[in-house]
Short mmCIF file of C-alpha atoms in Angstrom, two decimals:
data_model
loop_
_atom_site.label_atom_id
_atom_site.label_comp_id
_atom_site.label_asym_id
_atom_site.label_seq_id
_atom_site.Cartn_x
_atom_site.Cartn_y
_atom_site.Cartn_z
CA UNK A 1 -4.46 -26.63 10.97
CA UNK A 2 -6.70 -24.95 8.44
CA UNK A 3 -6.52 -26.58 4.99
CA UNK A 4 -8.05 -24.87 2.01
CA UNK A 5 -8.30 -26.97 -1.14
CA UNK A 6 -9.06 -25.80 -4.66
CA UNK A 7 -9.97 -27.77 -7.74
CA UNK A 8 -9.15 -28.13 -10.50
CA UNK A 9 -5.50 -27.02 -10.35
CA UNK A 10 -5.71 -25.78 -13.93
CA UNK A 11 -8.31 -25.41 -16.61
CA UNK A 12 -8.26 -24.62 -20.32
CA UNK A 13 -11.50 -23.41 -21.91
CA UNK A 14 -12.53 -21.84 -25.17
CA UNK A 15 -13.73 -18.26 -25.41
CA UNK A 16 -17.45 -18.19 -24.70
CA UNK A 17 -17.47 -21.29 -22.48
CA UNK A 18 -18.83 -21.04 -18.97
CA UNK A 19 -16.79 -22.59 -16.21
CA UNK A 20 -16.66 -23.07 -12.46
CA UNK A 21 -14.11 -23.85 -9.75
CA UNK A 22 -14.41 -25.27 -6.26
CA UNK A 23 -12.91 -24.18 -2.96
CA UNK A 24 -13.29 -26.33 0.15
CA UNK A 25 -12.39 -25.23 3.66
CA UNK A 26 -12.91 -26.38 7.25
CA UNK A 27 -16.37 -25.28 8.35
CA UNK A 28 -15.62 -24.96 12.07
CA UNK A 29 -14.89 -21.49 13.51
CA UNK A 30 -15.50 -19.92 10.12
CA UNK A 31 -15.36 -16.13 9.69
CA UNK A 32 -15.14 -15.36 5.97
CA UNK A 33 -14.24 -16.68 2.54
CA UNK A 34 -12.31 -14.49 0.09
CA UNK A 35 -11.88 -14.94 -3.68
CA UNK A 36 -9.02 -13.25 -5.53
CA UNK A 37 -8.06 -13.01 -9.18
CA UNK A 38 -4.31 -12.86 -9.81
CA UNK A 39 -2.88 -12.04 -13.19
CA UNK A 40 0.82 -12.50 -13.82
CA UNK A 41 2.93 -9.50 -12.76
CA UNK A 42 -0.04 -7.79 -11.11
CA UNK A 43 -1.45 -7.60 -7.59
CA UNK A 44 -4.06 -10.14 -6.52
CA UNK A 45 -7.41 -8.42 -7.06
CA UNK A 46 -10.22 -8.98 -4.58
CA UNK A 47 -13.35 -10.40 -6.19
CA UNK A 48 -15.63 -11.34 -3.30
CA UNK A 49 -15.76 -11.59 0.46
CA UNK A 50 -18.52 -13.81 1.76
CA UNK A 51 -19.49 -14.52 5.34
CA UNK A 52 -23.01 -15.95 5.54
CA UNK A 53 -24.18 -19.44 4.64
CA UNK A 54 -26.06 -19.25 1.36
CA UNK A 55 -24.36 -16.01 0.29
CA UNK A 56 -24.36 -15.43 -3.44
CA UNK A 57 -22.39 -12.56 -4.96
CA UNK A 58 -22.02 -11.37 -8.53
CA UNK A 59 -19.61 -9.05 -10.33
CA UNK A 60 -20.26 -8.82 -14.05
CA UNK A 61 -19.89 -12.31 -15.53
CA UNK A 62 -18.37 -13.73 -12.34
CA UNK A 63 -20.42 -15.03 -9.44
CA UNK A 64 -19.77 -17.03 -6.28
CA UNK A 65 -21.75 -19.05 -3.76
CA UNK A 66 -20.96 -20.08 -0.20
CA UNK A 67 -21.95 -23.08 1.90
CA UNK A 68 -20.46 -22.71 5.37
CA UNK A 69 -22.15 -25.81 6.82
CA UNK A 70 -20.40 -28.17 4.43
CA UNK A 71 -17.37 -25.95 3.85
CA UNK A 72 -17.32 -25.14 0.16
CA UNK A 73 -17.61 -22.24 -2.26
CA UNK A 74 -18.06 -22.21 -6.02
CA UNK A 75 -16.83 -19.52 -8.40
CA UNK A 76 -18.61 -19.30 -11.76
CA UNK A 77 -17.53 -17.46 -14.89
CA UNK A 78 -20.15 -17.07 -17.60
CA UNK A 79 -19.02 -16.65 -21.22
CA UNK A 80 -15.26 -16.74 -20.53
CA UNK A 81 -13.09 -14.20 -22.31
CA UNK A 82 -9.31 -14.32 -22.88
CA UNK A 83 -8.90 -11.49 -20.36
CA UNK A 84 -10.34 -13.81 -17.70
CA UNK A 85 -7.13 -15.85 -17.91
CA UNK A 86 -5.57 -15.71 -14.45
CA UNK A 87 -5.07 -17.68 -11.26
CA UNK A 88 -8.14 -17.67 -9.04
CA UNK A 89 -7.31 -17.96 -5.35
CA UNK A 90 -9.67 -18.61 -2.50
CA UNK A 91 -8.76 -17.94 1.11
CA UNK A 92 -10.52 -18.62 4.36
CA UNK A 93 -10.46 -16.67 7.61
CA UNK A 94 -11.24 -18.95 10.52
CA UNK A 95 -10.00 -21.80 12.65
CA UNK A 96 -9.45 -19.61 15.68
CA UNK A 97 -7.77 -16.79 13.79
CA UNK A 98 -10.11 -14.05 12.60
CA UNK A 99 -7.38 -11.85 11.14
CA UNK A 100 -5.27 -13.91 8.74
CA UNK A 101 -6.13 -15.59 5.46
CA UNK A 102 -5.31 -19.20 4.68
CA UNK A 103 -5.04 -19.69 0.94
CA UNK A 104 -5.60 -22.59 -1.38
CA UNK A 105 -3.13 -23.29 -4.18
CA UNK A 106 -5.32 -21.63 -6.77
CA UNK A 107 -6.92 -22.59 -10.07
CA UNK A 108 -5.06 -21.45 -13.18
CA UNK A 109 -7.60 -20.58 -15.88
CA UNK A 110 -6.54 -20.20 -19.51
CA UNK A 111 -9.15 -18.98 -21.97
CA UNK A 112 -8.25 -19.63 -25.59
CA UNK A 113 -9.56 -17.20 -28.22
CA UNK B 1 0.03 6.08 -3.41
CA UNK B 2 -3.34 4.55 -4.13
CA UNK B 3 -2.32 0.95 -3.59
CA UNK B 4 0.15 -1.24 -1.75
CA UNK B 5 3.63 -0.78 -3.15
CA UNK B 6 6.44 -3.31 -2.87
CA UNK B 7 10.08 -2.99 -3.81
CA UNK B 8 12.10 -4.30 -5.41
CA UNK B 9 9.86 -6.16 -7.85
CA UNK B 10 12.59 -8.66 -8.59
CA UNK B 11 15.66 -9.60 -6.59
CA UNK B 12 18.38 -12.10 -7.41
CA UNK B 13 20.57 -12.96 -4.43
CA UNK B 14 23.55 -15.20 -4.11
CA UNK B 15 23.20 -17.90 -1.49
CA UNK B 16 24.32 -16.53 1.84
CA UNK B 17 23.52 -12.93 0.99
CA UNK B 18 21.17 -10.83 3.15
CA UNK B 19 18.14 -9.22 1.49
CA UNK B 20 15.57 -6.62 2.54
CA UNK B 21 12.13 -6.37 1.00
CA UNK B 22 10.03 -3.26 1.43
CA UNK B 23 6.28 -2.78 1.67
CA UNK B 24 4.45 0.56 1.57
CA UNK B 25 0.86 -0.11 2.67
CA UNK B 26 -2.17 2.01 1.87
CA UNK B 27 -2.11 5.11 4.05
CA UNK B 28 -4.14 4.64 7.21
CA UNK B 29 -4.25 0.86 7.03
CA UNK B 30 -3.68 -0.55 10.47
CA UNK B 31 -3.09 -4.18 9.58
CA UNK B 32 -0.16 -5.40 7.51
CA UNK B 33 0.61 -8.96 6.47
CA UNK B 34 3.50 -10.73 4.75
CA UNK B 35 2.94 -13.89 2.73
CA UNK B 36 5.33 -16.20 0.92
CA UNK B 37 4.32 -18.01 -2.25
CA UNK B 38 6.63 -20.78 -3.40
CA UNK B 39 6.30 -22.20 -6.90
CA UNK B 40 3.16 -24.28 -7.28
CA UNK B 41 1.83 -23.34 -3.84
CA UNK B 42 -0.67 -20.88 -2.51
CA UNK B 43 0.47 -17.88 -0.49
CA UNK B 44 1.57 -18.92 3.00
CA UNK B 45 1.21 -16.60 6.00
CA UNK B 46 4.47 -15.28 7.46
CA UNK B 47 3.65 -12.48 9.89
CA UNK B 48 1.06 -9.89 10.93
CA UNK B 49 1.37 -6.35 12.28
CA UNK B 50 -1.24 -4.16 13.87
CA UNK B 51 0.26 -0.69 13.62
CA UNK B 52 3.86 -1.12 14.80
CA UNK B 53 3.16 -4.19 16.93
CA UNK B 54 4.05 -7.57 15.48
CA UNK B 55 1.19 -9.65 16.85
CA UNK B 56 1.83 -12.90 15.03
CA UNK B 57 5.11 -14.17 13.60
CA UNK B 58 4.21 -17.83 13.71
CA UNK B 59 4.66 -18.28 9.96
CA UNK B 60 8.27 -17.12 9.75
CA UNK B 61 10.10 -20.27 8.62
CA UNK B 62 13.32 -19.72 10.55
CA UNK B 63 15.22 -17.21 12.67
CA UNK B 64 16.84 -15.98 9.44
CA UNK B 65 13.56 -14.18 8.73
CA UNK B 66 12.84 -10.91 10.48
CA UNK B 67 10.11 -8.31 9.89
CA UNK B 68 9.60 -4.86 11.30
CA UNK B 69 7.21 -1.94 11.01
CA UNK B 70 8.76 0.63 13.37
CA UNK B 71 6.42 3.56 12.73
CA UNK B 72 3.30 1.63 11.90
CA UNK B 73 3.44 2.31 8.19
CA UNK B 74 6.27 1.00 5.98
CA UNK B 75 7.37 -2.55 6.70
CA UNK B 76 10.58 -4.39 5.88
CA UNK B 77 11.03 -8.14 5.63
CA UNK B 78 14.66 -9.11 6.05
CA UNK B 79 16.10 -12.49 5.19
CA UNK B 80 19.60 -13.25 6.41
CA UNK B 81 21.96 -15.75 4.82
CA UNK B 82 19.52 -16.58 2.03
CA UNK B 83 19.11 -20.20 0.96
CA UNK B 84 17.75 -21.63 -2.28
CA UNK B 85 14.54 -22.67 -0.54
CA UNK B 86 13.86 -18.98 0.17
CA UNK B 87 13.20 -18.44 -3.55
CA UNK B 88 9.56 -17.36 -3.76
CA UNK B 89 7.23 -14.45 -4.35
CA UNK B 90 6.83 -12.37 -1.19
CA UNK B 91 3.47 -10.63 -0.99
CA UNK B 92 2.51 -7.81 1.31
CA UNK B 93 -1.11 -6.95 2.11
CA UNK B 94 -2.74 -4.24 4.17
CA UNK B 95 -6.22 -3.64 5.51
CA UNK B 96 -8.06 -1.05 7.57
CA UNK B 97 -8.48 -3.58 10.34
CA UNK B 98 -9.70 -7.01 11.33
CA UNK B 99 -12.58 -8.10 9.16
CA UNK B 100 -11.85 -5.52 6.48
CA UNK B 101 -10.78 -6.25 2.91
CA UNK B 102 -7.16 -7.12 2.15
CA UNK B 103 -5.26 -5.16 -0.50
CA UNK B 104 -2.17 -6.80 -1.94
CA UNK B 105 0.98 -5.43 -3.52
CA UNK B 106 2.44 -6.87 -6.70
CA UNK B 107 4.96 -8.89 -4.74
CA UNK B 108 8.72 -9.24 -4.81
CA UNK B 109 10.06 -12.25 -6.69
CA UNK B 110 13.20 -13.43 -4.90
CA UNK B 111 15.52 -15.86 -6.66
CA UNK B 112 18.43 -17.27 -4.68
CA UNK B 113 21.21 -18.67 -6.85
#
């Protein structure tokens, strides 16, 4: 069984604050780690796909790192804006299945103006 | 269309009623997935198609759930004799193939009353 855990479950920050979330996943038979941003009433939007240990990716004010040996990934948001408010989901591909994603429960971020 | 399209967006069903949820994937995408997200949970895998072949249905919670993709494009998820525990958001995702990015639809929110 592949368990993906995310923390915290929810987070409230002020506009301009920087923040980060954690995703942990089983490190054995790992293929890839996906991060999604999901706003209410919209489709989950792909942020990053990472495969290699030590990967670091950046998209605007959002960045992510990957440690496949210890099974964790961090997502960072620099200078949070109200439009960053969303649920951030991570999902792992691995554990003997290279085609399906196993999701965590997500981190709900609320950025107050 | 440019993205994955799901219909209906919202469905209210009386307990015991049959429902059918539709997914139009991105044209040319070989892989198609259905996920179920219950309140407070992350999306849970239901089933996977490669073209018209259903290669994995291990996540379908009971024999009341049935999915098909007869021509390798549009897919339908059917739930017979709906129960309250079937209330969830049903997400469809497509990708070009194994190891490629996943593109999600907006989901269908099913409420069984």
